[in-house]
JSON list of C-alpha atoms and ligand atoms in Angstrom, two decimals:
[
{"chain": "X", "resi": 1, "resn": "MET", "atom": "CA", "xyz": [0.00, 0.00, 0.00]},
{"chain": "X", "resi": 2, "resn": "ARG", "atom": "CA", "xyz": [1.45, 3.35, -1.07]},
{"chain": "X", "resi": 3, "resn": "LYS", "atom": "CA", "xyz": [0.79, 6.71, 0.58]},
{"chain": "X", "resi": 4, "resn": "LEU", "atom": "CA", "xyz": [0.13, 9.82, -1.44]},
{"chain": "X", "resi": 5, "resn": "ASP", "atom": "CA", "xyz": [3.15, 12.11, -1.10]},
{"chain": "X", "resi": 6, "resn": "THR", "atom": "CA", "xyz": [2.06, 15.11, -3.21]},
{"chain": "X", "resi": 7, "resn": "LYS", "atom": "CA", "xyz": [-0.52, 17.80, -2.53]},
{"chain": "X", "resi": 8, "resn": "THR", "atom": "CA", "xyz": [-1.46, 18.03, -6.20]},
{"chain": "X", "resi": 9, "resn": "ILE", "atom": "CA", "xyz": [-3.48, 15.37, -7.92]},
{"chain": "X", "resi": 10, "resn": "ILE", "atom": "CA", "xyz": [-5.27, 15.00, -11.22]},
{"chain": "X", "resi": 11, "resn": "VAL", "atom": "CA", "xyz": [-8.92, 13.96, -11.24]},
{"chain": "X", "resi": 12, "resn": "ALA", "atom": "CA", "xyz": [-8.90, 11.54, -14.17]},
{"chain": "X", "resi": 13, "resn": "SER", "atom": "CA", "xyz": [-12.44, 12.20, -15.39]},
{"chain": "X", "resi": 14, "resn": "HIS", "atom": "CA", "xyz": [-14.33, 14.06, -18.10]},
{"chain": "X", "resi": 15, "resn": "ASN", "atom": "CA", "xyz": [-17.68, 13.99, -16.27]},
{"chain": "X", "resi": 16, "resn": "ALA", "atom": "CA", "xyz": [-18.49, 17.43, -14.81]},
{"chain": "X", "resi": 17, "resn": "GLY", "atom": "CA", "xyz": [-20.78, 15.99, -12.11]},
{"chain": "X", "resi": 18, "resn": "LYS", "atom": "CA", "xyz": [-18.15, 13.57, -10.86]},
{"chain": "X", "resi": 19, "resn": "ILE", "atom": "CA", "xyz": [-15.36, 16.15, -11.04]},
{"chain": "X", "resi": 20, "resn": "ARG", "atom": "CA", "xyz": [-17.45, 18.51, -8.90]},
{"chain": "X", "resi": 21, "resn": "GLU", "atom": "CA", "xyz": [-18.19, 15.78, -6.33]},
{"chain": "X", "resi": 22, "resn": "ILE", "atom": "CA", "xyz": [-14.56, 14.68, -6.10]},
{"chain": "X", "resi": 23, "resn": "ALA", "atom": "CA", "xyz": [-13.47, 18.32, -5.76]},
{"chain": "X", "resi": 24, "resn": "GLU", "atom": "CA", "xyz": [-15.98, 18.74, -2.88]},
{"chain": "X", "resi": 25, "resn": "LEU", "atom": "CA", "xyz": [-14.69, 15.59, -1.18]},
{"chain": "X", "resi": 26, "resn": "ILE", "atom": "CA", "xyz": [-11.02, 16.43, -1.63]},
{"chain": "X", "resi": 27, "resn": "GLY", "atom": "CA", "xyz": [-11.28, 20.20, -0.95]},
{"chain": "X", "resi": 28, "resn": "PRO", "atom": "CA", "xyz": [-11.22, 20.05, 2.87]},
{"chain": "X", "resi": 29, "resn": "LEU", "atom": "CA", "xyz": [-8.10, 17.87, 2.72]},
{"chain": "X", "resi": 30, "resn": "GLY", "atom": "CA", "xyz": [-5.95, 20.69, 1.35]},
{"chain": "X", "resi": 31, "resn": "PHE", "atom": "CA", "xyz": [-5.26, 19.29, -2.10]},
{"chain": "X", "resi": 32, "resn": "SER", "atom": "CA", "xyz": [-5.14, 21.15, -5.31]},
{"chain": "X", "resi": 33, "resn": "ALA", "atom": "CA", "xyz": [-6.94, 19.08, -7.92]},
{"chain": "X", "resi": 34, "resn": "LYS", "atom": "CA", "xyz": [-7.07, 19.62, -11.67]},
{"chain": "X", "resi": 35, "resn": "SER", "atom": "CA", "xyz": [-9.20, 17.47, -13.92]},
{"chain": "X", "resi": 36, "resn": "ALA", "atom": "CA", "xyz": [-8.24, 15.58, -17.06]},
{"chain": "X", "resi": 37, "resn": "ALA", "atom": "CA", "xyz": [-11.06, 17.48, -18.77]},
{"chain": "X", "resi": 38, "resn": "GLU", "atom": "CA", "xyz": [-9.52, 20.87, -17.83]},
{"chain": "X", "resi": 39, "resn": "LEU", "atom": "CA", "xyz": [-6.11, 19.69, -19.00]},
{"chain": "X", "resi": 40, "resn": "LYS", "atom": "CA", "xyz": [-7.69, 18.54, -22.27]},
{"chain": "X", "resi": 41, "resn": "PHE", "atom": "CA", "xyz": [-6.32, 15.01, -21.91]},
{"chain": "X", "resi": 42, "resn": "GLU", "atom": "CA", "xyz": [-7.72, 12.60, -24.44]},
{"chain": "X", "resi": 43, "resn": "GLU", "atom": "CA", "xyz": [-10.42, 10.29, -23.07]},
{"chain": "X", "resi": 44, "resn": "PRO", "atom": "CA", "xyz": [-9.08, 6.73, -23.10]},
{"chain": "X", "resi": 45, "resn": "GLU", "atom": "CA", "xyz": [-11.33, 4.00, -24.43]},
{"chain": "X", "resi": 46, "resn": "GLU", "atom": "CA", "xyz": [-12.97, 2.10, -21.56]},
{"chain": "X", "resi": 47, "resn": "THR", "atom": "CA", "xyz": [-12.41, -1.41, -22.87]},
{"chain": "X", "resi": 48, "resn": "GLY", "atom": "CA", "xyz": [-12.60, -3.22, -19.52]},
{"chain": "X", "resi": 49, "resn": "THR", "atom": "CA", "xyz": [-15.40, -5.52, -18.40]},
{"chain": "X", "resi": 50, "resn": "THR", "atom": "CA", "xyz": [-15.14, -4.55, -14.72]},
{"chain": "X", "resi": 51, "resn": "PHE", "atom": "CA", "xyz": [-15.25, -1.22, -12.88]},
{"chain": "X", "resi": 52, "resn": "GLU", "atom": "CA", "xyz": [-11.72, -1.94, -11.63]},
{"chain": "X", "resi": 53, "resn": "GLU", "atom": "CA", "xyz": [-10.31, -2.45, -15.14]},
{"chain": "X", "resi": 54, "resn": "ASN", "atom": "CA", "xyz": [-11.88, 0.75, -16.47]},
{"chain": "X", "resi": 55, "resn": "ALA", "atom": "CA", "xyz": [-10.83, 2.75, -13.41]},
{"chain": "X", "resi": 56, "resn": "ALA", "atom": "CA", "xyz": [-7.22, 1.59, -13.92]},
{"chain": "X", "resi": 57, "resn": "ILE", "atom": "CA", "xyz": [-7.28, 2.47, -17.64]},
{"chain": "X", "resi": 58, "resn": "LYS", "atom": "CA", "xyz": [-8.42, 6.04, -16.88]},
{"chain": "X", "resi": 59, "resn": "ALA", "atom": "CA", "xyz": [-6.11, 6.68, -13.91]},
{"chain": "X", "resi": 60, "resn": "LEU", "atom": "CA", "xyz": [-3.01, 5.28, -15.64]},
{"chain": "X", "resi": 61, "resn": "ALA", "atom": "CA", "xyz": [-3.66, 7.28, -18.83]},
{"chain": "X", "resi": 62, "resn": "SER", "atom": "CA", "xyz": [-3.89, 10.47, -16.81]},
{"chain": "X", "resi": 63, "resn": "ALA", "atom": "CA", "xyz": [-0.89, 9.68, -14.58]},
{"chain": "X", "resi": 64, "resn": "ARG", "atom": "CA", "xyz": [1.25, 9.06, -17.66]},
{"chain": "X", "resi": 65, "resn": "ALA", "atom": "CA", "xyz": [0.01, 12.18, -19.44]},
{"chain": "X", "resi": 66, "resn": "SER", "atom": "CA", "xyz": [0.53, 14.46, -16.42]},
{"chain": "X", "resi": 67, "resn": "GLY", "atom": "CA", "xyz": [3.43, 12.91, -14.53]},
{"chain": "X", "resi": 68, "resn": "LEU", "atom": "CA", "xyz": [1.30, 13.26, -11.38]},
{"chain": "X", "resi": 69, "resn": "PRO", "atom": "CA", "xyz": [-0.73, 10.89, -9.22]},
{"chain": "X", "resi": 70, "resn": "SER", "atom": "CA", "xyz": [-4.19, 10.63, -10.76]},
{"chain": "X", "resi": 71, "resn": "LEU", "atom": "CA", "xyz": [-7.51, 9.60, -9.25]},
{"chain": "X", "resi": 72, "resn": "SER", "atom": "CA", "xyz": [-10.16, 8.12, -11.53]},
{"chain": "X", "resi": 73, "resn": "ASP", "atom": "CA", "xyz": [-13.69, 6.95, -10.80]},
{"chain": "X", "resi": 74, "resn": "ASP", "atom": "CA", "xyz": [-15.46, 4.22, -12.69]},
{"chain": "X", "resi": 75, "resn": "SER", "atom": "CA", "xyz": [-19.03, 3.88, -11.60]},
{"chain": "X", "resi": 76, "resn": "GLY", "atom": "CA", "xyz": [-22.46, 2.64, -12.55]},
{"chain": "X", "resi": 77, "resn": "LEU", "atom": "CA", "xyz": [-25.89, 1.46, -11.58]},
{"chain": "X", "resi": 78, "resn": "VAL", "atom": "CA", "xyz": [-26.25, -2.29, -10.99]},
{"chain": "X", "resi": 79, "resn": "ILE", "atom": "CA", "xyz": [-29.88, -3.48, -11.09]},
{"chain": "X", "resi": 80, "resn": "ASP", "atom": "CA", "xyz": [-30.69, -6.95, -9.75]},
{"chain": "X", "resi": 81, "resn": "ALA", "atom": "CA", "xyz": [-33.80, -7.53, -11.91]},
{"chain": "X", "resi": 82, "resn": "LEU", "atom": "CA", "xyz": [-31.69, -6.73, -15.00]},
{"chain": "X", "resi": 83, "resn": "ASP", "atom": "CA", "xyz": [-28.96, -9.23, -14.06]},
{"chain": "X", "resi": 84, "resn": "GLY", "atom": "CA", "xyz": [-26.62, -6.40, -13.09]},
{"chain": "X", "resi": 85, "resn": "ALA", "atom": "CA", "xyz": [-27.26, -4.13, -16.10]},
{"chain": "X", "resi": 86, "resn": "PRO", "atom": "CA", "xyz": [-26.47, -1.40, -17.00]},
{"chain": "X", "resi": 87, "resn": "GLY", "atom": "CA", "xyz": [-23.41, -1.94, -14.73]},
{"chain": "X", "resi": 88, "resn": "VAL", "atom": "CA", "xyz": [-20.15, -1.03, -16.46]},
{"chain": "X", "resi": 89, "resn": "TYR", "atom": "CA", "xyz": [-22.25, 0.12, -19.44]},
{"chain": "X", "resi": 90, "resn": "THR", "atom": "CA", "xyz": [-24.21, 2.73, -17.44]},
{"chain": "X", "resi": 91, "resn": "ALA", "atom": "CA", "xyz": [-22.74, 5.62, -19.45]},
{"chain": "X", "resi": 92, "resn": "ASN", "atom": "CA", "xyz": [-23.32, 3.78, -22.75]},
{"chain": "X", "resi": 93, "resn": "TRP", "atom": "CA", "xyz": [-27.05, 3.48, -22.05]},
{"chain": "X", "resi": 94, "resn": "ALA", "atom": "CA", "xyz": [-27.19, 7.30, -22.13]},
{"chain": "X", "resi": 95, "resn": "GLU", "atom": "CA", "xyz": [-25.35, 7.62, -25.44]},
{"chain": "X", "resi": 96, "resn": "ARG", "atom": "CA", "xyz": [-27.09, 8.93, -28.53]},
{"chain": "X", "resi": 97, "resn": "GLU", "atom": "CA", "xyz": [-25.92, 8.10, -32.04]},
{"chain": "X", "resi": 98, "resn": "ASP", "atom": "CA", "xyz": [-24.06, 11.41, -32.32]},
{"chain": "X", "resi": 99, "resn": "GLY", "atom": "CA", "xyz": [-22.06, 10.56, -29.16]},
{"chain": "X", "resi": 100, "resn": "SER", "atom": "CA", "xyz": [-23.89, 13.04, -26.89]},
{"chain": "X", "resi": 101, "resn": "ARG", "atom": "CA", "xyz": [-25.54, 11.85, -23.68]},
{"chain": "X", "resi": 102, "resn": "ASP", "atom": "CA", "xyz": [-29.20, 11.98, -22.73]},
{"chain": "X", "resi": 103, "resn": "PHE", "atom": "CA", "xyz": [-29.96, 10.83, -19.19]},
{"chain": "X", "resi": 104, "resn": "GLN", "atom": "CA", "xyz": [-33.72, 11.33, -19.49]},
{"chain": "X", "resi": 105, "resn": "MET", "atom": "CA", "xyz": [-33.58, 8.78, -22.31]},
{"chain": "X", "resi": 106, "resn": "ALA", "atom": "CA", "xyz": [-31.29, 6.52, -20.27]},
{"chain": "X", "resi": 107, "resn": "MET", "atom": "CA", "xyz": [-33.63, 6.56, -17.26]},
{"chain": "X", "resi": 108, "resn": "GLU", "atom": "CA", "xyz": [-36.57, 5.76, -19.56]},
{"chain": "X", "resi": 109, "resn": "LYS", "atom": "CA", "xyz": [-34.60, 2.82, -20.98]},
{"chain": "X", "resi": 110, "resn": "VAL", "atom": "CA", "xyz": [-34.02, 1.51, -17.46]},
{"chain": "X", "resi": 111, "resn": "GLU", "atom": "CA", "xyz": [-37.71, 1.92, -16.63]},
{"chain": "X", "resi": 112, "resn": "LYS", "atom": "CA", "xyz": [-38.77, 0.11, -19.81]},
{"chain": "X", "resi": 113, "resn": "ALA", "atom": "CA", "xyz": [-36.36, -2.76, -19.13]},
{"chain": "X", "resi": 114, "resn": "LEU", "atom": "CA", "xyz": [-37.78, -3.12, -15.60]},
{"chain": "X", "resi": 115, "resn": "ALA", "atom": "CA", "xyz": [-41.38, -2.93, -16.83]},
{"chain": "X", "resi": 116, "resn": "ASP", "atom": "CA", "xyz": [-40.61, -5.57, -19.50]},
{"chain": "X", "resi": 117, "resn": "ARG", "atom": "CA", "xyz": [-39.47, -7.89, -16.70]},
{"chain": "X", "resi": 118, "resn": "GLY", "atom": "CA", "xyz": [-42.58, -7.11, -14.67]},
{"chain": "X", "resi": 119, "resn": "ALA", "atom": "CA", "xyz": [-40.51, -5.46, -11.93]},
{"chain": "X", "resi": 120, "resn": "ILE", "atom": "CA", "xyz": [-43.04, -3.00, -10.50]},
{"chain": "X", "resi": 121, "resn": "LYS", "atom": "CA", "xyz": [-42.97, -3.34, -6.70]},
{"chain": "X", "resi": 122, "resn": "PRO", "atom": "CA", "xyz": [-40.13, -1.55, -4.87]},
{"chain": "X", "resi": 123, "resn": "GLU", "atom": "CA", "xyz": [-38.71, -4.87, -3.62]},
{"chain": "X", "resi": 124, "resn": "GLU", "atom": "CA", "xyz": [-38.42, -6.04, -7.26]},
{"chain": "X", "resi": 125, "resn": "ARG", "atom": "CA", "xyz": [-36.41, -2.94, -8.15]},
{"chain": "X", "resi": 126, "resn": "SER", "atom": "CA", "xyz": [-33.39, -3.29, -5.87]},
{"chain": "X", "resi": 127, "resn": "CYS", "atom": "CA", "xyz": [-30.12, -1.89, -7.16]},
{"chain": "X", "resi": 128, "resn": "ARG", "atom": "CA", "xyz": [-26.85, -0.38, -6.07]},
{"chain": "X", "resi": 129, "resn": "PHE", "atom": "CA", "xyz": [-24.59, 2.41, -7.24]},
{"chain": "X", "resi": 130, "resn": "VAL", "atom": "CA", "xyz": [-20.97, 1.28, -7.42]},
{"chain": "X", "resi": 131, "resn": "SER", "atom": "CA", "xyz": [-17.90, 3.51, -7.55]},
{"chain": "X", "resi": 132, "resn": "VAL", "atom": "CA", "xyz": [-14.36, 2.23, -7.94]},
{"chain": "X", "resi": 133, "resn": "LEU", "atom": "CA", "xyz": [-11.71, 4.88, -7.42]},
{"chain": "X", "resi": 134, "resn": "CYS", "atom": "CA", "xyz": [-8.26, 4.16, -8.76]},
{"chain": "X", "resi": 135, "resn": "LEU", "atom": "CA", "xyz": [-5.22, 6.15, -7.69]},
{"chain": "X", "resi": 136, "resn": "ALA", "atom": "CA", "xyz": [-2.39, 5.65, -10.18]},
{"chain": "X", "resi": 137, "resn": "TRP", "atom": "CA", "xyz": [1.17, 6.93, -10.18]},
{"chain": "X", "resi": 138, "resn": "PRO", "atom": "CA", "xyz": [3.23, 7.67, -13.31]},
{"chain": "X", "resi": 139, "resn": "ASP", "atom": "CA", "xyz": [5.36, 4.56, -12.61]},
{"chain": "X", "resi": 140, "resn": "GLY", "atom": "CA", "xyz": [2.30, 2.34, -13.06]},
{"chain": "X", "resi": 141, "resn": "HIS", "atom": "CA", "xyz": [1.52, 1.62, -9.39]},
{"chain": "X", "resi": 142, "resn": "THR", "atom": "CA", "xyz": [-2.22, 1.57, -8.61]},
{"chain": "X", "resi": 143, "resn": "GLU", "atom": "CA", "xyz": [-4.43, 1.45, -5.53]},
{"chain": "X", "resi": 144, "resn": "MET", "atom": "CA", "xyz": [-8.19, 0.70, -5.77]},
{"chain": "X", "resi": 145, "resn": "PHE", "atom": "CA", "xyz": [-11.06, 1.65, -3.50]},
{"chain": "X", "resi": 146, "resn": "ARG", "atom": "CA", "xyz": [-14.66, 0.42, -3.96]},
{"chain": "X", "resi": 147, "resn": "GLY", "atom": "CA", "xyz": [-17.81, 1.95, -2.52]},
{"chain": "X", "resi": 148, "resn": "GLU", "atom": "CA", "xyz": [-21.41, 0.78, -2.94]},
{"chain": "X", "resi": 149, "resn": "VAL", "atom": "CA", "xyz": [-24.78, 2.09, -1.83]},
{"chain": "X", "resi": 150, "resn": "GLU", "atom": "CA", "xyz": [-27.94, -0.03, -1.91]},
{"chain": "X", "resi": 151, "resn": "GLY", "atom": "CA", "xyz": [-31.19, 1.42, -3.13]},
{"chain": "X", "resi": 152, "resn": "THR", "atom": "CA", "xyz": [-34.30, 1.16, -5.28]},
{"chain": "X", "resi": 153, "resn": "VAL", "atom": "CA", "xyz": [-35.05, 2.38, -8.80]},
{"chain": "X", "resi": 154, "resn": "VAL", "atom": "CA", "xyz": [-38.04, 4.72, -8.53]},
{"chain": "X", "resi": 155, "resn": "TRP", "atom": "CA", "xyz": [-40.31, 6.03, -11.26]},
{"chain": "X", "resi": 156, "resn": "PRO", "atom": "CA", "xyz": [-40.97, 8.80, -12.26]},
{"chain": "X", "resi": 157, "resn": "PRO", "atom": "CA", "xyz": [-37.62, 10.54, -11.76]},
{"chain": "X", "resi": 158, "resn": "ARG", "atom": "CA", "xyz": [-37.57, 13.02, -8.86]},
{"chain": "X", "resi": 159, "resn": "GLY", "atom": "CA", "xyz": [-35.31, 15.99, -8.17]},
{"chain": "X", "resi": 160, "resn": "THR", "atom": "CA", "xyz": [-32.99, 18.19, -10.14]},
{"chain": "X", "resi": 161, "resn": "GLN", "atom": "CA", "xyz": [-29.80, 18.00, -8.07]},
{"chain": "X", "resi": 162, "resn": "GLY", "atom": "CA", "xyz": [-26.85, 15.75, -8.70]},
{"chain": "X", "resi": 163, "resn": "PHE", "atom": "CA", "xyz": [-26.28, 14.30, -12.16]},
{"chain": "X", "resi": 164, "resn": "GLY", "atom": "CA", "xyz": [-26.79, 11.23, -14.33]},
{"chain": "X", "resi": 165, "resn": "TYR", "atom": "CA", "xyz": [-29.22, 8.69, -12.89]},
{"chain": "X", "resi": 166, "resn": "ASP", "atom": "CA", "xyz": [-29.61, 10.45, -9.52]},
{"chain": "X", "resi": 167, "resn": "PRO", "atom": "CA", "xyz": [-33.35, 11.24, -9.98]},
{"chain": "X", "resi": 168, "resn": "VAL", "atom": "CA", "xyz": [-34.29, 7.52, -10.14]},
{"chain": "X", "resi": 169, "resn": "PHE", "atom": "CA", "xyz": [-32.02, 6.30, -7.31]},
{"chain": "X", "resi": 170, "resn": "GLN", "atom": "CA", "xyz": [-33.51, 6.20, -3.82]},
{"chain": "X", "resi": 171, "resn": "PRO", "atom": "CA", "xyz": [-31.00, 4.98, -1.25]},
{"chain": "X", "resi": 172, "resn": "GLN", "atom": "CA", "xyz": [-32.14, 2.39, 1.29]},
{"chain": "X", "resi": 173, "resn": "GLY", "atom": "CA", "xyz": [-33.56, 4.00, 4.43]},
{"chain": "X", "resi": 174, "resn": "TYR", "atom": "CA", "xyz": [-34.47, 7.30, 2.70]},
{"chain": "X", "resi": 175, "resn": "ASP", "atom": "CA", "xyz": [-37.69, 8.50, 1.11]},
{"chain": "X", "resi": 176, "resn": "ILE", "atom": "CA", "xyz": [-35.98, 10.92, -1.26]},
{"chain": "X", "resi": 177, "resn": "THR", "atom": "CA", "xyz": [-33.78, 10.28, -4.29]},
{"chain": "X", "resi": 178, "resn": "PHE", "atom": "CA", "xyz": [-30.17, 11.41, -4.79]},
{"chain": "X", "resi": 179, "resn": "GLY", "atom": "CA", "xyz": [-31.69, 13.94, -7.21]},
{"chain": "X", "resi": 180, "resn": "GLU", "atom": "CA", "xyz": [-33.59, 15.48, -4.29]},
{"chain": "X", "resi": 181, "resn": "MET", "atom": "CA", "xyz": [-30.53, 15.70, -2.01]},
{"chain": "X", "resi": 182, "resn": "SER", "atom": "CA", "xyz": [-28.03, 18.48, -1.63]},
{"chain": "X", "resi": 183, "resn": "SER", "atom": "CA", "xyz": [-24.53, 17.48, -2.52]},
{"chain": "X", "resi": 184, "resn": "ASP", "atom": "CA", "xyz": [-23.53, 17.37, 1.18]},
{"chain": "X", "resi": 185, "resn": "GLN", "atom": "CA", "xyz": [-26.47, 15.09, 1.92]},
{"chain": "X", "resi": 186, "resn": "LYS", "atom": "CA", "xyz": [-25.59, 12.77, -0.98]},
{"chain": "X", "resi": 187, "resn": "HIS", "atom": "CA", "xyz": [-21.96, 12.45, 0.19]},
{"chain": "X", "resi": 188, "resn": "GLY", "atom": "CA", "xyz": [-23.07, 12.04, 3.80]},
{"chain": "X", "resi": 189, "resn": "TRP", "atom": "CA", "xyz": [-19.42, 12.35, 4.77]},
{"chain": "X", "resi": 190, "resn": "ARG", "atom": "CA", "xyz": [-16.79, 14.87, 5.77]},
{"chain": "X", "resi": 191, "resn": "PRO", "atom": "CA", "xyz": [-13.20, 14.09, 6.77]},
{"chain": "X", "resi": 192, "resn": "GLY", "atom": "CA", "xyz": [-13.24, 12.30, 10.12]},
{"chain": "X", "resi": 193, "resn": "ASP", "atom": "CA", "xyz": [-16.80, 10.96, 9.82]},
{"chain": "X", "resi": 194, "resn": "ALA", "atom": "CA", "xyz": [-17.24, 7.25, 10.45]},
{"chain": "X", "resi": 195, "resn": "GLU", "atom": "CA", "xyz": [-19.95, 6.77, 7.80]},
{"chain": "X", "resi": 196, "resn": "ALA", "atom": "CA", "xyz": [-20.60, 7.96, 4.28]},
{"chain": "X", "resi": 197, "resn": "LEU", "atom": "CA", "xyz": [-23.71, 7.67, 2.10]},
{"chain": "X", "resi": 198, "resn": "SER", "atom": "CA", "xyz": [-22.97, 7.78, -1.63]},
{"chain": "X", "resi": 199, "resn": "HIS", "atom": "CA", "xyz": [-20.98, 5.09, -3.40]},
{"chain": "X", "resi": 200, "resn": "ARG", "atom": "CA", "xyz": [-18.37, 7.72, -4.33]},
{"chain": "X", "resi": 201, "resn": "ALA", "atom": "CA", "xyz": [-18.06, 9.11, -0.78]},
{"chain": "X", "resi": 202, "resn": "ARG", "atom": "CA", "xyz": [-17.75, 5.54, 0.58]},
{"chain": "X", "resi": 203, "resn": "ALA", "atom": "CA", "xyz": [-14.93, 4.76, -1.85]},
{"chain": "X", "resi": 204, "resn": "PHE", "atom": "CA", "xyz": [-13.35, 8.14, -1.12]},
{"chain": "X", "resi": 205, "resn": "LYS", "atom": "CA", "xyz": [-13.38, 7.48, 2.63]},
{"chain": "X", "resi": 206, "resn": "ARG", "atom": "CA", "xyz": [-11.39, 4.27, 1.98]},
{"chain": "X", "resi": 207, "resn": "PHE", "atom": "CA", "xyz": [-8.95, 6.21, -0.20]},
{"chain": "X", "resi": 208, "resn": "VAL", "atom": "CA", "xyz": [-8.41, 8.74, 2.61]},
{"chain": "X", "resi": 209, "resn": "GLU", "atom": "CA", "xyz": [-7.94, 6.01, 5.23]},
{"chain": "X", "resi": 210, "resn": "THR", "atom": "CA", "xyz": [-5.50, 4.08, 3.04]},
{"chain": "X", "resi": 211, "resn": "CYS", "atom": "CA", "xyz": [-3.44, 6.68, 1.21]},
{"chain": "X", "resi": 212, "resn": "LEU", "atom": "CA", "xyz": [-3.62, 9.81, 3.33]},
{"chain": "X", "resi": 213, "resn": "GLU", "atom": "CA", "xyz": [-3.83, 8.88, 7.00]},
{"chain": "X", "resi": 214, "resn": "ALA", "atom": "CA", "xyz": [-0.67, 7.87, 8.82]},
{"chain": "Q", "resi": 1, "resn": "ITT", "atom": "O1", "xyz": [-15.31, 8.07, -17.41]},
{"chain": "Q", "resi": 1, "resn": "ITT", "atom": "P1", "xyz": [-15.40, 9.46, -16.88]},
{"chain": "Q", "resi": 1, "resn": "ITT", "atom": "O2", "xyz": [-14.70, 10.47, -17.72]},
{"chain": "Q", "resi": 1, "resn": "ITT", "atom": "O3", "xyz": [-15.00, 9.57, -15.44]},
{"chain": "Q", "resi": 1, "resn": "ITT", "atom": "O4", "xyz": [-16.95, 9.89, -16.90]},
{"chain": "Q", "resi": 1, "resn": "ITT", "atom": "P2", "xyz": [-18.19, 8.96, -17.29]},
{"chain": "Q", "resi": 1, "resn": "ITT", "atom": "O5", "xyz": [-19.41, 9.76, -17.12]},
{"chain": "Q", "resi": 1, "resn": "ITT", "atom": "O6", "xyz": [-17.96, 8.34, -18.62]},
{"chain": "Q", "resi": 1, "resn": "ITT", "atom": "O7", "xyz": [-18.16, 7.87, -16.15]},
{"chain": "Q", "resi": 1, "resn": "ITT", "atom": "P3", "xyz": [-18.20, 6.28, -16.24]},
{"chain": "Q", "resi": 1, "resn": "ITT", "atom": "O8", "xyz": [-17.54, 5.81, -17.46]},
{"chain": "Q", "resi": 1, "resn": "ITT", "atom": "O9", "xyz": [-17.68, 5.78, -14.92]},
{"chain": "Q", "resi": 1, "resn": "ITT", "atom": "O10", "xyz": [-19.75, 5.97, -16.32]},
{"chain": "Q", "resi": 1, "resn": "ITT", "atom": "C1", "xyz": [-20.52, 6.12, -15.15]},
{"chain": "Q", "resi": 1, "resn": "ITT", "atom": "C2", "xyz": [-21.97, 6.31, -15.48]},
{"chain": "Q", "resi": 1, "resn": "ITT", "atom": "O11", "xyz": [-22.74, 6.14, -14.29]},
{"chain": "Q", "resi": 1, "resn": "ITT", "atom": "C3", "xyz": [-23.43, 7.33, -13.96]},
{"chain": "Q", "resi": 1, "resn": "ITT", "atom": "N1", "xyz": [-23.19, 7.64, -12.55]},
{"chain": "Q", "resi": 1, "resn": "ITT", "atom": "C4", "xyz": [-22.05, 7.39, -11.85]},
{"chain": "Q", "resi": 1, "resn": "ITT", "atom": "N2", "xyz": [-22.11, 7.90, -10.62]},
{"chain": "Q", "resi": 1, "resn": "ITT", "atom": "C5", "xyz": [-23.30, 8.49, -10.52]},
{"chain": "Q", "resi": 1, "resn": "ITT", "atom": "C6", "xyz": [-23.93, 9.24, -9.50]},
{"chain": "Q", "resi": 1, "resn": "ITT", "atom": "O12", "xyz": [-23.33, 9.51, -8.36]},
{"chain": "Q", "resi": 1, "resn": "ITT", "atom": "N3", "xyz": [-25.15, 9.70, -9.76]},
{"chain": "Q", "resi": 1, "resn": "ITT", "atom": "C7", "xyz": [-25.76, 9.48, -10.93]},
{"chain": "Q", "resi": 1, "resn": "ITT", "atom": "N4", "xyz": [-25.23, 8.81, -11.96]},
{"chain": "Q", "resi": 1, "resn": "ITT", "atom": "C8", "xyz": [-24.01, 8.32, -11.75]},
{"chain": "Q", "resi": 1, "resn": "ITT", "atom": "C9", "xyz": [-22.81, 8.44, -14.80]},
{"chain": "Q", "resi": 1, "resn": "ITT", "atom": "O13", "xyz": [-23.76, 9.41, -15.15]},
{"chain": "Q", "resi": 1, "resn": "ITT", "atom": "C10", "xyz": [-22.30, 7.69, -16.02]},
{"chain": "Q", "resi": 1, "resn": "ITT", "atom": "O14", "xyz": [-23.32, 7.58, -16.96]},
{"chain": "Q", "resi": 2, "resn": "MG", "atom": "MG1", "xyz": [-16.50, 6.99, -18.95]}
]
């Protein structure tokens, strides 16, 4: 296990929602973080079949391009009634033919797939958000951190906060969706807290405990 020995890291992502969330999580820790999007790094092809593989591809590409430790996030929505779909293909389900993304369309696709399987009752619509963070160094060393949060796919979508599939994800134990939560509420974590809520904040907490704390 390797500790992080710089105060500058690259956030190896091109997703504005994720970059904002990671900046919010990392901010209080005194890091300066630049994103791969800001630095205009080319987006590597995500050819892996697991979150871990794709996270490593993105973090290593950015670490090599920048010469700095880079933190990527590969994430997705895993729905039990759909045998784990969309899973690592969560972003692909939102893709239009011209390459742009449409999450209203993606959420409708999810709803149609669930309806086609007759999954109507909340207990038939269990799912989890998964986030795998990969910290990679320019020499090729990597550390991985996984976070998951259980929930239910709701319909219709609710809330305008967050990004992506947040309006249809209701975490277990809550009666509001991630789309109805403030960013702080969705993270459910600040440095020092014992618990976190979102998949990303849970993975981030592990990253902090492993690579930052003595
Ligand atoms: O690969 P990068 O550049 O980081 O950005 P991306 O958007 O392509 O990210 P992924 O390949 O990891 O795909 C993740 C998908 O899952 C969705 N997703 C991940 N975390 C989410 C969250 O916290 N809330 C809502 N949707 C989320 C997100 O919108 C993407 O469609
Ligand atoms: Mg991606």
